[in-house]
Coordinates of C-alpha atoms in Angstrom, one line a residue:
Chain A
M1 CA 0.2 -0.3 -0.3
K2 CA 3.1 2.3 1.0
K3 CA 4.6 1.4 -2.3
L4 CA 1.3 2.4 -4.4
F5 CA 0.9 5.7 -2.4
L6 CA 4.7 6.6 -3.1
T7 CA 4.5 5.7 -6.9
L8 CA 1.3 7.9 -6.8
L9 CA 2.9 10.9 -5.0
L10 CA 5.9 10.4 -7.7
V11 CA 3.4 11.1 -10.7
L12 CA 1.9 13.9 -8.6
I13 CA 5.5 15.4 -8.1
S14 CA 6.2 14.7 -11.7
I15 CA 3.1 16.6 -13.1
Q16 CA 3.6 19.4 -10.4
L17 CA 7.2 19.9 -11.6
Y18 CA 5.8 19.6 -15.6
V19 CA 3.6 22.4 -15.4
P20 CA 6.1 25.3 -14.4
F21 CA 8.8 23.5 -16.5
Q22 CA 6.1 23.6 -19.2
L23 CA 5.6 27.4 -18.8
I24 CA 9.6 28.2 -18.8
R25 CA 9.6 26.4 -21.9
S26 CA 7.2 28.3 -23.9
K27 CA 8.3 31.5 -23.0
E28 CA 11.9 30.7 -23.6
R29 CA 11.0 29.5 -27.0
I30 CA 9.1 32.6 -27.7
L31 CA 12.3 34.8 -26.3
K32 CA 14.6 32.9 -28.6
K33 CA 12.5 32.1 -31.7
G34 CA 10.1 35.3 -31.9
Q35 CA 10.4 38.4 -33.8
E36 CA 10.9 41.7 -31.9
F37 CA 8.2 44.6 -31.8
R38 CA 8.2 47.8 -29.9
F39 CA 4.8 48.6 -28.2
L40 CA 4.1 52.1 -26.9
T41 CA 3.2 52.4 -23.5
R42 CA 2.3 54.0 -20.4
P43 CA 3.1 52.3 -17.0
I44 CA 1.3 52.1 -13.7
D45 CA 2.8 50.6 -10.7
P46 CA 0.7 47.9 -8.8
A47 CA 1.5 45.0 -6.5
D48 CA 0.0 41.4 -6.6
P49 CA 0.4 39.4 -3.4
F50 CA 2.0 36.4 -5.0
Q51 CA 4.3 37.3 -7.4
G52 CA 5.3 41.0 -6.1
R53 CA 5.5 44.5 -7.3
Y54 CA 4.9 44.9 -11.2
V55 CA 4.7 47.9 -13.7
R56 CA 1.4 47.8 -15.2
L57 CA 1.7 48.6 -19.0
Q58 CA -1.1 50.7 -20.5
F59 CA -0.4 50.3 -24.5
R60 CA -1.3 52.9 -26.5
N61 CA -2.1 50.8 -29.6
D62 CA -4.4 48.2 -28.1
F63 CA -7.2 48.3 -30.9
I64 CA -7.0 47.2 -34.6
T65 CA -8.1 50.6 -36.7
Q66 CA -10.0 48.9 -39.5
G67 CA -10.7 44.9 -40.4
T68 CA -11.8 43.1 -43.3
N69 CA -13.7 41.0 -41.3
S70 CA -17.1 41.5 -40.4
V71 CA -17.3 42.1 -36.1
H72 CA -21.1 41.1 -35.9
S73 CA -20.1 37.6 -34.5
L74 CA -17.8 38.2 -32.2
K75 CA -18.5 38.2 -28.4
R76 CA -16.4 39.7 -25.6
G77 CA -13.2 37.5 -25.1
T78 CA -13.7 35.5 -28.3
Q79 CA -10.3 34.4 -29.4
I80 CA -9.1 36.2 -32.6
Y81 CA -5.9 36.6 -34.5
A82 CA -4.6 40.4 -34.4
H83 CA -2.1 41.1 -37.6
L84 CA 0.7 43.3 -36.9
K85 CA 3.3 45.5 -38.8
E86 CA 5.7 48.2 -37.6
D87 CA 4.6 52.1 -38.3
E88 CA 6.7 54.6 -39.9
Q89 CA 8.4 55.5 -36.3
G90 CA 8.9 51.8 -36.2
F91 CA 6.4 50.9 -32.9
A92 CA 4.1 47.9 -33.2
C93 CA 0.5 48.9 -34.7
F94 CA -2.6 46.4 -35.5
Y95 CA -4.1 46.7 -39.0
D96 CA -6.4 43.8 -39.5
W97 CA -7.9 40.7 -37.8
S98 CA -9.1 37.2 -38.6
N99 CA -10.2 34.3 -36.7
K100 CA -7.5 31.8 -37.9
P101 CA -3.6 32.6 -37.8
P102 CA -2.4 34.0 -41.3
A103 CA 0.5 32.2 -42.7
D104 CA 2.4 35.0 -44.3
R105 CA 2.7 37.8 -41.8
A106 CA 3.0 38.8 -38.1
Y107 CA 0.1 38.3 -36.1
L108 CA -0.6 38.0 -32.2
K109 CA -3.2 35.6 -30.5
T110 CA -5.7 37.9 -28.9
R111 CA -9.0 38.3 -27.5
Y112 CA -11.9 40.5 -28.5
E113 CA -12.8 43.2 -26.2
R114 CA -15.3 45.9 -27.4
N115 CA -15.9 48.0 -30.5
R116 CA -15.2 51.6 -30.0
R117 CA -15.4 54.8 -31.9
S118 CA -12.8 57.6 -32.5
F119 CA -12.3 60.9 -34.3
R120 CA -9.3 61.9 -36.4
I121 CA -8.5 65.1 -37.8
Q122 CA -7.0 64.4 -41.6
D123 CA -6.3 67.5 -43.5
G124 CA -8.7 69.7 -41.5
V125 CA -11.7 67.0 -42.0
T126 CA -12.9 65.1 -38.7
N127 CA -13.2 61.6 -39.8
R128 CA -15.3 58.8 -37.7
I129 CA -13.6 55.6 -37.2
S130 CA -14.5 52.3 -36.2
E131 CA -12.2 50.3 -34.2
I132 CA -12.3 47.1 -31.9
Q133 CA -10.6 46.8 -29.1
I134 CA -8.4 43.9 -27.9
D135 CA -6.8 42.3 -25.0
L136 CA -3.2 42.3 -25.0
P137 CA -1.5 39.3 -23.3
F138 CA 1.4 41.3 -21.9
D139 CA 0.5 44.0 -19.3
R140 CA 2.9 43.1 -16.4
F141 CA 6.3 43.8 -16.0
Y142 CA 7.7 42.4 -12.8
M143 CA 10.5 44.4 -10.9
D144 CA 12.2 44.8 -7.7
E145 CA 9.9 46.0 -4.8
A146 CA 11.9 49.0 -4.0
K147 CA 12.6 49.7 -8.1
A148 CA 9.1 49.3 -8.9
P149 CA 7.4 52.7 -7.8
R150 CA 10.5 54.8 -8.7
A151 CA 10.7 53.2 -12.2
E152 CA 6.8 53.8 -12.7
R153 CA 7.4 57.5 -11.8
L154 CA 10.4 58.0 -13.8
A155 CA 8.7 56.1 -16.4
A156 CA 5.4 58.2 -16.4
T157 CA 7.7 61.5 -16.7
A158 CA 9.6 60.2 -19.7
A159 CA 6.3 59.2 -21.5
R160 CA 5.1 62.8 -21.4
T161 CA 8.4 64.5 -22.9
T162 CA 9.5 61.0 -24.9
N163 CA 8.6 57.8 -26.2
C164 CA 8.3 54.6 -23.3
W165 CA 8.1 51.4 -24.7
A166 CA 8.1 47.7 -24.4
A167 CA 10.4 45.3 -26.2
V168 CA 8.1 42.3 -26.8
R169 CA 8.7 39.1 -28.7
I170 CA 6.2 37.4 -30.6
Y171 CA 6.3 33.7 -32.1
E172 CA 3.6 31.8 -33.7
G173 CA 1.0 34.1 -32.0
N174 CA 2.4 34.0 -28.3
A175 CA 4.0 36.8 -26.6
A176 CA 6.6 37.5 -24.2
I177 CA 7.9 40.7 -22.8
E178 CA 11.7 41.4 -22.7
E179 CA 12.3 44.6 -21.5
V180 CA 10.7 48.1 -21.1
Y181 CA 12.1 51.2 -22.1
A182 CA 12.1 54.7 -21.1
E183 CA 14.3 57.6 -22.4
G184 CA 16.0 54.9 -24.4
K185 CA 17.0 52.8 -21.4
P186 CA 15.9 49.7 -20.0
L187 CA 13.4 50.5 -17.1
S188 CA 15.6 48.7 -14.1
E189 CA 18.7 50.7 -15.3
L190 CA 16.6 54.0 -15.4
A191 CA 15.3 53.2 -11.9
A192 CA 18.8 52.1 -10.5
E193 CA 20.1 56.0 -11.5
K194 CA 20.8 58.1 -8.6
R195 CA 18.7 61.7 -9.5
Chain B
M1 CA -6.0 1.6 17.7
R2 CA -8.2 3.7 19.7
R3 CA -6.5 7.6 20.6
V4 CA -6.5 8.3 24.1
S5 CA -5.1 11.3 25.5
G6 CA -1.8 10.6 27.6
K7 CA -3.1 12.9 30.1
Q8 CA -6.0 10.9 30.6
V9 CA -4.2 7.6 30.8
Q10 CA -1.8 9.4 33.4
W11 CA -4.6 10.2 35.3
L12 CA -6.3 6.5 35.3
K13 CA -2.7 5.1 36.2
R14 CA -2.8 7.3 39.2
E15 CA -6.6 6.2 40.2
L16 CA -5.8 2.4 40.0
P17 CA -3.6 1.8 42.8
I18 CA -6.0 3.9 45.0
L19 CA -9.1 1.8 43.4
E20 CA -7.0 -1.3 44.1
N21 CA -6.7 -0.1 48.0
E22 CA -10.1 0.4 48.5
G23 CA -11.0 -2.9 47.3
I24 CA -12.9 -2.0 44.2
L25 CA -10.4 -3.5 41.5
S26 CA -8.4 -6.7 42.0
S27 CA -4.7 -6.2 41.5
E28 CA -4.8 -8.7 38.3
K29 CA -7.5 -6.4 36.8
S30 CA -5.5 -3.5 37.6
R31 CA -2.8 -4.8 35.9
E32 CA -5.0 -5.7 33.0
I33 CA -6.3 -2.6 32.5
S34 CA -2.9 -0.5 32.7
T35 CA -1.7 -3.0 30.1
Y36 CA -4.6 -2.4 28.0
Y37 CA -3.9 1.4 27.8
T38 CA -0.1 1.1 27.4
E39 CA -0.5 -1.5 24.6
Q40 CA -3.7 -0.9 22.7
T41 CA -4.0 2.5 22.7
A42 CA -1.8 5.3 21.1
S43 CA -1.8 8.8 22.5
G44 CA -4.0 11.7 20.8
I45 CA -2.8 14.5 18.9
H46 CA -1.3 17.2 21.1
W47 CA -2.9 20.2 20.2
A48 CA 0.0 22.6 21.4
V49 CA 2.0 20.9 19.1
L50 CA 0.1 20.3 16.0
V51 CA -1.1 24.1 16.2
F52 CA 2.5 25.2 16.3
S53 CA 3.9 23.0 13.4
V54 CA 0.9 23.9 10.8
L55 CA 1.1 27.6 11.7
G56 CA 5.3 27.2 11.4
S57 CA 4.6 25.8 7.8
L58 CA 2.2 28.4 7.2
L59 CA 4.5 31.2 7.8
I60 CA 7.5 29.4 6.1
G61 CA 5.5 29.0 3.1
S62 CA 4.1 32.3 3.2
G63 CA 7.8 33.5 3.9
I64 CA 9.2 31.7 0.7
I65 CA 6.4 33.4 -1.2
L66 CA 6.9 36.9 -0.1
L67 CA 11.0 36.3 -0.1
F68 CA 10.5 35.5 -4.0
A69 CA 8.1 38.2 -4.0
H70 CA 10.9 40.7 -3.6
N71 CA 12.2 39.8 -7.1
W72 CA 15.6 39.9 -7.2
E73 CA 16.7 41.4 -10.2
E74 CA 20.5 40.7 -9.7
L75 CA 20.0 37.2 -10.4
S76 CA 19.5 36.3 -14.3
Q77 CA 16.3 35.3 -15.4
S78 CA 17.6 31.5 -16.0
T79 CA 18.7 31.4 -12.3
R80 CA 15.3 32.7 -11.0
A81 CA 13.9 29.9 -12.9
V82 CA 15.8 27.2 -11.7
L83 CA 15.2 28.7 -8.1
S84 CA 11.7 28.8 -8.7
F85 CA 11.9 24.8 -8.6
C86 CA 13.0 25.1 -5.0
P87 CA 10.1 25.4 -3.0
L88 CA 8.5 22.6 -4.9
L89 CA 11.4 20.2 -4.8
I90 CA 11.6 21.0 -0.7
G91 CA 8.1 20.7 -0.5
A92 CA 7.7 17.3 -2.8
G93 CA 10.8 16.0 -0.6
L94 CA 9.0 16.7 2.9
S95 CA 6.1 15.0 1.4
A96 CA 7.9 12.0 0.2
F97 CA 9.4 11.9 3.8
A98 CA 6.1 11.9 5.7
L99 CA 4.7 9.1 3.6
L100 CA 7.7 6.8 3.8
K101 CA 8.3 7.6 7.3
N102 CA 5.8 8.0 9.9
R103 CA 6.8 11.0 12.0
G104 CA 3.4 11.7 13.3
T105 CA 0.6 14.0 12.5
A106 CA 2.4 17.2 13.1
F107 CA 5.1 16.5 11.0
R108 CA 2.7 15.2 8.1
E109 CA 0.1 18.2 8.7
S110 CA 3.5 20.6 8.4
A111 CA 4.5 18.6 5.1
G112 CA 1.3 18.8 3.1
I113 CA 0.7 22.3 4.3
F114 CA 4.1 23.3 2.9
H115 CA 4.1 21.1 0.0
S116 CA 0.8 22.6 -1.0
L117 CA 1.9 26.4 -0.7
A118 CA 5.1 25.4 -2.6
V119 CA 3.2 24.4 -5.6
G120 CA 1.7 28.0 -5.5
A121 CA 4.9 29.7 -5.2
S122 CA 6.5 28.0 -7.9
I123 CA 3.9 29.1 -10.5
A124 CA 4.0 32.5 -9.1
L125 CA 7.4 32.9 -9.2
I126 CA 7.8 31.7 -12.9
G127 CA 5.0 34.1 -13.8
Q128 CA 7.1 36.9 -12.0
T129 CA 10.2 35.8 -14.1
Y130 CA 8.8 35.6 -17.8
H131 CA 6.3 38.5 -16.6
I132 CA 3.2 36.7 -17.5
P133 CA 0.0 38.6 -17.0
G134 CA -2.2 38.4 -14.2
N135 CA -5.1 35.9 -14.4
M136 CA -6.2 35.2 -11.0
P137 CA -9.1 32.6 -11.5
G138 CA -6.4 30.7 -13.9
F139 CA -3.3 30.5 -11.3
M140 CA -5.7 29.8 -8.6
L141 CA -7.3 27.0 -10.6
T142 CA -4.1 25.4 -11.8
W143 CA -2.9 25.5 -7.9
A144 CA -6.0 23.8 -6.8
L145 CA -5.8 21.2 -9.4
L146 CA -2.0 20.6 -9.0
I147 CA -2.8 19.9 -5.2
L148 CA -5.9 18.2 -5.3
P149 CA -4.3 14.5 -5.7
L150 CA -2.1 15.5 -2.5
T151 CA -5.5 15.8 -0.6
V152 CA -5.9 12.1 -1.1
L153 CA -2.5 10.6 -1.0
F154 CA -2.2 12.5 2.5
S155 CA -4.3 11.6 5.4
A156 CA -3.7 15.3 6.5
T157 CA -6.5 17.9 6.7
G158 CA -4.1 20.9 5.8
P159 CA -4.0 20.2 2.1
L160 CA -7.8 19.7 2.1
L161 CA -8.4 23.0 3.7
I162 CA -5.9 25.0 1.5
Y163 CA -7.9 23.3 -1.5
L164 CA -11.1 24.4 -0.2
A165 CA -9.7 28.4 0.3
L166 CA -8.4 27.9 -3.2
I167 CA -11.7 27.0 -4.8
C168 CA -13.6 29.6 -2.8
G169 CA -11.2 32.0 -4.0
W170 CA -11.4 30.6 -7.7
C171 CA -15.4 31.3 -7.5
G172 CA -14.9 34.7 -6.7
A173 CA -12.0 35.4 -9.2
A174 CA -14.1 33.4 -11.9
Q175 CA -17.5 35.1 -11.1
Q176 CA -15.7 38.4 -11.6
N177 CA -13.6 37.8 -14.8
Y178 CA -15.8 35.4 -16.4
G179 CA -19.1 36.3 -15.3
Q180 CA -19.8 32.7 -13.6
A181 CA -18.1 30.1 -11.7
T182 CA -20.5 27.0 -12.4
A183 CA -17.6 24.7 -12.6
F184 CA -17.3 25.2 -8.6
W185 CA -19.7 22.1 -8.2
L186 CA -17.2 19.9 -10.1
L187 CA -14.3 21.2 -8.1
L188 CA -16.5 20.7 -4.8
L189 CA -17.3 16.9 -5.5
P190 CA -13.4 15.4 -4.6
A191 CA -13.7 17.6 -1.3
L192 CA -17.0 16.1 -0.5
G193 CA -16.0 12.4 -1.4
K194 CA -12.8 13.1 1.0
V195 CA -14.7 14.8 3.8
S196 CA -17.7 11.9 3.7
A197 CA -15.0 9.3 3.5
M198 CA -13.4 10.8 6.6
V199 CA -17.0 11.2 8.6
R200 CA -17.8 7.6 7.7
V201 CA -14.3 6.0 8.8
R202 CA -13.4 8.3 11.6
R203 CA -16.3 10.8 12.4
N204 CA -14.9 12.1 15.8
D205 CA -11.3 12.6 14.9
P206 CA -9.8 16.1 15.2
D207 CA -9.2 16.3 11.7
T208 CA -12.5 15.5 10.8
L209 CA -14.1 17.8 12.7
V210 CA -11.9 20.9 11.4
S211 CA -12.3 19.6 7.5
L212 CA -16.1 19.6 8.0
F213 CA -15.9 23.3 9.1
G214 CA -13.6 24.3 6.4
F215 CA -15.8 22.4 4.1
L216 CA -19.0 24.1 5.2
S217 CA -17.5 27.5 5.4
C218 CA -16.4 27.3 1.6
L219 CA -19.5 26.0 0.4
T220 CA -21.8 28.5 2.5
I221 CA -19.1 31.2 1.2
S222 CA -19.2 30.1 -2.4
L223 CA -22.9 29.0 -3.0
G224 CA -23.5 33.0 -2.4
I225 CA -20.9 33.7 -5.2
V226 CA -22.1 31.0 -7.6
F227 CA -25.6 32.0 -7.5
E228 CA -26.5 34.2 -10.5
R229 CA -28.8 36.1 -8.5
T230 CA -31.2 36.2 -11.5
V231 CA -34.2 35.4 -9.4
P232 CA -34.0 37.9 -6.5
G233 CA -34.6 36.2 -3.1
L234 CA -34.2 32.4 -4.2
W235 CA -31.0 32.5 -2.3
I236 CA -33.4 32.5 0.7
I237 CA -35.0 29.1 0.0
A238 CA -31.4 27.7 -0.8
Y239 CA -29.3 29.0 2.3
S240 CA -32.6 27.9 4.6
A241 CA -32.1 24.4 3.1
L242 CA -28.4 24.1 3.1
L243 CA -27.9 25.1 6.7
A244 CA -31.0 23.2 7.9
A245 CA -29.9 20.0 6.1
A246 CA -26.0 20.6 7.7
A247 CA -27.8 20.5 11.4
L248 CA -29.9 17.7 10.7
F249 CA -26.9 15.5 9.4
G250 CA -25.3 16.8 12.5
I251 CA -27.8 15.0 14.8
L252 CA -27.9 12.5 12.6
F253 CA -24.1 11.6 12.4
Y254 CA -23.3 13.1 15.8
E255 CA -26.2 12.5 17.9
D256 CA -26.0 14.5 21.2
E257 CA -22.7 15.9 20.7
D258 CA -22.7 19.6 20.5
G259 CA -19.9 22.5 20.1
F260 CA -16.9 21.9 18.1
S261 CA -17.6 18.2 18.6
N262 CA -20.7 18.4 16.1
P263 CA -19.4 21.0 13.3
L264 CA -22.5 20.3 10.8
K265 CA -25.2 21.0 13.7
T266 CA -23.2 24.2 15.2
F267 CA -22.7 25.7 11.7
G268 CA -26.2 24.6 10.9
I269 CA -27.5 25.9 13.8
I270 CA -25.7 29.4 13.8
G271 CA -26.3 29.8 10.4
I272 CA -30.5 29.6 10.7
A273 CA -30.2 31.9 13.8
I274 CA -28.1 34.7 11.5
L275 CA -30.5 34.0 8.6
T276 CA -33.7 34.2 10.8
Y277 CA -32.7 37.4 12.8
L278 CA -31.9 38.8 9.3
F279 CA -35.7 37.8 8.3
T280 CA -36.9 39.6 11.1
W281 CA -36.6 42.7 9.1
S282 CA -39.2 43.7 6.5
D283 CA -36.5 45.0 4.2
M284 CA -35.3 41.7 3.6
W285 CA -38.6 40.6 1.8
R286 CA -38.6 43.3 -0.5
E287 CA -38.8 43.0 -4.4
I288 CA -38.2 39.6 -4.7
G289 CA -39.6 36.4 -6.6
W290 CA -40.3 35.8 -10.1
N291 CA -42.0 39.1 -10.7
Y292 CA -39.0 40.7 -10.4
I293 CA -36.4 38.6 -12.6
R294 CA -33.0 40.6 -13.6
F295 CA -32.1 41.3 -17.1
G296 CA -28.9 43.0 -18.1
W297 CA -25.5 42.3 -19.4
H298 CA -24.5 40.8 -16.0
H299 CA -27.3 38.5 -15.5
K300 CA -27.0 35.5 -17.6
P301 CA -30.1 34.1 -19.6
W302 CA -29.7 30.8 -18.1
G303 CA -29.2 32.0 -14.8
V304 CA -33.3 31.4 -13.7
G305 CA -32.8 27.9 -14.8
F306 CA -29.0 27.4 -12.8
D307 CA -30.5 28.9 -9.5
T308 CA -33.6 26.8 -9.6
A309 CA -31.7 23.6 -10.3
I310 CA -28.9 24.5 -7.2
T311 CA -32.2 25.6 -4.8
F312 CA -33.9 22.1 -5.7
A313 CA -31.0 20.1 -5.4
L314 CA -30.4 21.7 -1.8
L315 CA -34.2 21.1 -1.2
L316 CA -33.8 17.4 -2.1
V317 CA -30.8 17.2 0.5
W318 CA -32.6 18.9 3.2
I319 CA -35.4 16.4 2.6
L320 CA -32.9 13.6 2.7
A321 CA -31.7 14.7 5.7
A322 CA -35.0 15.5 7.4
V323 CA -36.3 12.1 6.5
K324 CA -33.2 10.2 8.2
A325 CA -33.2 12.5 11.2
F326 CA -36.8 12.5 11.9
R327 CA -36.4 9.3 13.6
R328 CA -35.4 11.1 16.6
H329 CA -38.9 12.9 17.1
S330 CA -37.2 15.6 19.2
L331 CA -38.5 19.0 19.4
E332 CA -35.1 20.4 18.1
T333 CA -35.0 18.2 15.1
L334 CA -38.5 19.0 14.2
T335 CA -37.5 22.8 14.6
L336 CA -34.5 22.5 12.4
A337 CA -36.5 20.7 9.9
V338 CA -39.4 23.1 9.6
F339 CA -37.1 26.2 9.0
P340 CA -36.7 25.6 5.0
I341 CA -40.7 25.4 5.1
I342 CA -40.9 28.8 6.7
G343 CA -38.1 30.2 4.3
T344 CA -40.0 29.2 1.2
L345 CA -43.4 30.2 3.1
G346 CA -42.0 33.8 3.2
F347 CA -40.6 33.9 -0.5
V348 CA -43.8 32.7 -1.8
L349 CA -45.4 35.5 0.4
S350 CA -43.2 38.1 -0.2
S351 CA -43.2 37.9 -4.0
G352 CA -46.9 37.3 -4.4
Y353 CA -48.6 39.8 -2.0
G354 CA -46.3 42.6 -2.4
K355 CA -46.4 45.1 1.1
T356 CA -48.7 42.7 3.1
G357 CA -46.4 39.7 2.1
Y358 CA -43.0 41.7 3.6
L359 CA -44.7 42.4 6.7
I360 CA -46.3 38.7 7.2
S361 CA -43.2 37.4 6.3
S362 CA -41.0 39.3 9.0
L363 CA -43.7 38.6 11.6
I364 CA -43.4 35.1 11.1
F365 CA -39.7 35.3 11.5
N366 CA -39.8 37.6 14.4
A367 CA -42.1 34.9 15.8
F368 CA -39.8 31.8 15.0
M369 CA -36.8 33.7 16.2
F370 CA -38.1 34.1 19.7
Y371 CA -39.5 30.4 19.7
L372 CA -36.0 29.2 18.7
G373 CA -34.5 31.5 21.6
L374 CA -37.1 30.0 24.0
M375 CA -36.6 26.4 22.8
Y376 CA -33.2 26.2 23.4
I377 CA -33.7 28.0 27.1
V378 CA -36.1 25.0 27.8
L379 CA -33.8 22.5 26.2
G380 CA -30.8 23.7 28.1
C381 CA -32.4 23.8 31.4
R382 CA -33.8 20.2 30.7
N383 CA -30.7 18.8 29.4
T384 CA -28.6 20.8 32.0
R385 CA -26.4 22.1 29.4
L386 CA -25.3 25.8 29.7
R387 CA -24.2 26.3 26.1
Q388 CA -27.9 25.8 25.0
L389 CA -29.3 27.8 27.6
N390 CA -27.1 30.7 27.0
G391 CA -27.6 30.1 23.0
G392 CA -31.0 30.5 23.6
M393 CA -30.8 33.4 25.6
A394 CA -28.1 35.3 23.5
V395 CA -31.1 34.7 20.5
L396 CA -33.9 35.9 22.4
S397 CA -32.0 39.0 24.2
L398 CA -31.0 40.0 20.5
L399 CA -34.6 39.8 19.0
L400 CA -35.8 41.9 22.0
V401 CA -33.1 44.3 22.2
T402 CA -33.4 45.1 18.3
R403 CA -37.2 45.3 18.3
F404 CA -37.0 47.4 21.3
F405 CA -34.3 49.9 19.3
D406 CA -36.7 49.1 16.3
Q407 CA -39.6 50.7 17.9
D408 CA -39.5 53.9 19.8
F409 CA -39.6 53.5 23.4
G410 CA -38.4 55.8 26.3
F411 CA -35.5 55.6 28.2
L412 CA -37.0 54.4 31.1
A413 CA -38.6 51.4 29.5
R414 CA -35.3 50.6 27.5
G415 CA -33.5 50.6 31.0
L416 CA -35.8 48.6 32.7
V417 CA -35.8 45.9 30.2
F418 CA -32.0 45.8 29.8
I419 CA -31.5 45.3 33.7
S420 CA -34.3 42.6 33.5
L421 CA -32.6 40.9 30.9
G422 CA -29.0 41.2 32.4
T423 CA -30.7 39.9 35.5
C424 CA -32.0 36.9 33.9
F425 CA -28.8 36.2 32.3
L426 CA -27.0 36.2 35.9
V427 CA -29.6 34.4 37.8
V428 CA -30.3 31.6 35.3
N429 CA -26.4 31.1 34.7
L430 CA -26.0 30.8 38.6
I431 CA -29.0 28.4 38.7
M432 CA -27.6 26.3 36.4
S433 CA -24.0 26.0 37.3
N434 CA -25.3 25.1 41.0
R435 CA -27.4 22.6 39.4
K436 CA -24.5 21.0 37.4
K437 CA -22.6 21.0 40.4
R438 CA -24.9 18.8 42.4
L439 CA -25.4 16.6 39.7
G440 CA -21.4 16.4 39.5
I441 CA -21.7 17.6 35.6
R442 CA -18.6 18.9 34.6

């Protein structure tokens, strides 16, 4: 009986080890093989009771401006594939979406949030644009508990005058944050500087 | 092997020579009794040791989570990833050791608790290292499912209580994030199986009693969260059935035991007293029933059917408990069994007769609370049980004091009633203590 219990315990421990191992493996794969994109962001600093302090990232481009597909069939939380490219300034932006992963372009596996409308002025004319908001699956950047609040302050100041962005690697639709930059420096480096 | 506390065995061994000298026991019988208690019984768990070892492993486990939550940026990502496995490996080692070598309940509980916390710590740490976005329900569900087999493999209460806390937490997080947490009932099944097995095999063991308290707390909190609240007030019937069934099963399984020794009955009666008190307010009965079904984006269309199904399932459990416990023909059993019927009557009256219905329902519950208090005072006096007596007086006093403030009585009248109630408490307790002393009841 004891042998049986011990065998079952070993099986359980193997499963318990496999789950975190698989998490690491998938993230390492994205970091090694993924294409790098820069997402413009604005940081906020909250805390998680289990994982510690992090900088919450509020992305400027978390919507798809226009799409060729109809949004009528979409419900909140539906999984979609957002197609992305780099804009003129080299930052990531979404330009279309599909229900299946596209074969010939970069895409992010994400979820549909809601429809929204925004106004853009172009050549003195105000245009009403329909957009769909998506959920970006990389909104946390964990930091040292002492550095995180300082990093958030510095990056928020930096975001007002210069660009603050997150370097994100994307591979087969899955994403992993590599680093967050403000004033052209990694956030941890910026927070460590004495000012 | 029977469990008898070391203190009681020591007391008995001191008493045996006295009984021998008095000629009540022969020396041979005395030796036999002494041998029996030395060889055939095991000393019970020492509560202090158990409590401190459980507290110790809880603190160490939580400390490790906090230590890693600091986020050691000086260490590379890969070093931190490897380190994330350390708590889990230590926990697994402790569990294997506890399973191989029987080092007692305290060690088993500590190992189980540490291992359960370590699983959560490892997943959280990897999430931190790779900046995985926050998904509280997903995190809690993974954690709960990974420690679920521990609750079966280990004859320890700690992992089961952590599992129950996790599924309860998952329930709240899932309801908030996904808008529904119906899978809770599936997650509760293994815990129900484990607790039922414990009640069948060793119902009076302290770990069974603690597990029952944990199970009932989880079920009571989660029921309120899982309920879609599409039909306002249906929860009144569901909770009445749940608490009455708990109390009746307590009477069935633990008979005359009460307090901590009968968690089902204690939990049920306290719950019934709280609900009864809430229902004495007419506001509780306003705008309930099928005429006030809620619509809107946060109320699911299937909510009506779902809530009704849960209520019917709980009513079935209550009927089962009532039928089984009814054999005892006691006043207490009858009162507890009738509670959901009164709750349903209040629901029907309030949903069908508007203002008159609210008023009648609250009056019925005022009368029921008065009766409940009175019944426990009578039972306490009859059975010479101070706990029952004081419980009854507390219920009665709460009702009288509340209604007293509710109605606009003068200071003089309030003062006199307060003094009378206080005097009643003191005198009755004094009389009861003297009676207990006379009868030689501890």
